[in-house]
mmCIF file of C-alpha atoms and ligand atoms in Angstrom:
data_model
loop_
_atom_site.group_PDB
_atom_site.id
_atom_site.type_symbol
_atom_site.label_atom_id
_atom_site.label_comp_id
_atom_site.label_asym_id
_atom_site.label_seq_id
_atom_site.Cartn_x
_atom_site.Cartn_y
_atom_site.Cartn_z
ATOM 1 C CA UNK A 1 -129.971 -244.111 160.100
ATOM 2 C CA UNK A 2 -129.190 -241.836 157.202
ATOM 3 C CA UNK A 3 -125.650 -240.900 156.182
ATOM 4 C CA UNK A 4 -124.932 -238.203 153.666
ATOM 5 C CA UNK A 5 -121.708 -236.716 152.350
ATOM 6 C CA UNK A 6 -120.957 -233.262 151.019
ATOM 7 C CA UNK A 7 -118.328 -233.827 148.355
ATOM 8 C CA UNK A 8 -117.730 -230.080 148.053
ATOM 9 C CA UNK A 9 -116.235 -230.239 151.564
ATOM 10 C CA UNK A 10 -114.488 -233.642 151.445
ATOM 11 C CA UNK A 11 -110.690 -233.351 151.308
ATOM 12 C CA UNK A 12 -110.097 -237.001 150.317
ATOM 13 C CA UNK A 13 -108.391 -237.800 153.616
ATOM 14 C CA UNK A 14 -109.615 -241.396 153.423
ATOM 15 C CA UNK A 15 -110.450 -241.769 157.103
ATOM 16 C CA UNK A 16 -114.044 -242.781 156.457
ATOM 17 C CA UNK A 17 -113.246 -245.685 154.135
ATOM 18 C CA UNK A 18 -110.514 -246.913 156.487
ATOM 19 C CA UNK A 19 -112.846 -246.816 159.482
ATOM 20 C CA UNK A 20 -115.980 -248.225 157.842
ATOM 21 C CA UNK A 21 -114.907 -249.763 154.514
ATOM 22 C CA UNK A 22 -118.277 -251.312 153.768
ATOM 23 C CA UNK A 23 -120.077 -248.036 154.229
ATOM 24 C CA UNK A 24 -117.722 -245.570 152.531
ATOM 25 C CA UNK A 25 -115.498 -245.678 149.477
ATOM 26 C CA UNK A 26 -113.649 -243.189 147.328
ATOM 27 C CA UNK A 27 -114.070 -242.209 143.732
ATOM 28 C CA UNK A 28 -111.299 -243.705 141.595
ATOM 29 C CA UNK A 29 -110.662 -240.442 139.796
ATOM 30 C CA UNK A 30 -111.088 -237.736 142.381
ATOM 31 C CA UNK A 31 -110.694 -239.599 145.691
ATOM 32 C CA UNK A 32 -113.844 -237.997 147.022
ATOM 33 C CA UNK A 33 -116.057 -239.911 149.394
ATOM 34 C CA UNK A 34 -118.847 -242.145 148.120
ATOM 35 C CA UNK A 35 -121.470 -243.379 150.549
ATOM 36 C CA UNK A 36 -122.074 -247.044 149.699
ATOM 37 C CA UNK A 37 -124.599 -247.717 152.451
ATOM 38 C CA UNK A 38 -126.539 -244.622 153.588
ATOM 39 C CA UNK A 39 -128.532 -246.813 155.975
ATOM 40 C CA UNK A 40 -126.028 -249.469 157.079
ATOM 41 C CA UNK A 41 -127.047 -252.677 158.833
ATOM 42 C CA UNK A 42 -126.793 -252.845 162.606
ATOM 43 C CA UNK A 43 -123.356 -254.470 162.663
ATOM 44 C CA UNK A 44 -121.839 -251.614 160.643
ATOM 45 C CA UNK A 45 -123.502 -248.693 162.388
ATOM 46 C CA UNK A 46 -120.948 -248.177 165.130
ATOM 47 C CA UNK A 47 -118.086 -248.059 162.632
ATOM 48 C CA UNK A 48 -120.097 -245.728 160.410
ATOM 49 C CA UNK A 49 -120.772 -243.355 163.293
ATOM 50 C CA UNK A 50 -117.089 -243.436 164.259
ATOM 51 C CA UNK A 51 -116.126 -242.598 160.674
ATOM 52 C CA UNK A 52 -118.427 -239.581 160.732
ATOM 53 C CA UNK A 53 -116.813 -238.416 163.987
ATOM 54 C CA UNK A 54 -113.296 -238.871 162.614
ATOM 55 C CA UNK A 55 -113.817 -237.080 159.302
ATOM 56 C CA UNK A 56 -111.451 -234.093 159.460
ATOM 57 C CA UNK A 57 -113.468 -231.900 157.120
ATOM 58 C CA UNK A 58 -116.979 -232.290 158.495
ATOM 59 C CA UNK A 59 -118.174 -233.595 155.134
ATOM 60 C CA UNK A 60 -120.267 -236.366 156.657
ATOM 61 C CA UNK A 61 -123.643 -236.116 158.323
ATOM 62 C CA UNK A 62 -125.492 -238.831 160.201
ATOM 63 C CA UNK A 63 -129.119 -238.841 161.301
ATOM 64 C CA UNK A 64 -131.009 -241.423 163.286
ATOM 65 C CA UNK A 65 -133.391 -242.509 160.537
ATOM 66 C CA UNK A 66 -134.946 -241.692 157.202
ATOM 67 C CA UNK A 67 -137.731 -239.172 157.094
HETATM 68 S S1 LIG B 101 -112.937 -238.801 156.009
HETATM 69 FE FE1 LIG B 101 -114.135 -236.972 155.391
HETATM 70 S S2 LIG B 101 -112.674 -235.756 154.214
HETATM 71 FE FE2 LIG B 101 -111.835 -237.823 154.341
HETATM 72 S S3 LIG B 101 -112.557 -238.878 152.476
HETATM 73 FE FE3 LIG B 101 -114.025 -239.302 154.108
HETATM 74 S S4 LIG B 101 -115.599 -237.692 153.860
HETATM 75 FE FE4 LIG B 101 -113.800 -237.024 152.762
#
């Protein structure tokens, strides 16, 4: 799995960090998304995928695996 975030699109809504707090966080200054675990362990993958689906701005992208 590979998760990336486009901070030029992120609107700091916070949904990702609420849904998958171990995978996403926010910058202290700007509130923009930070991807903590681009390739999360199995037990966090479902929450990570849900966070990507719930992001209101489309800033997050998820792919099956690294290439
Ligand atoms: S849910 Fe989307 S818009 Fe909101 S902070 Fe996360 S990446 Fe940014």
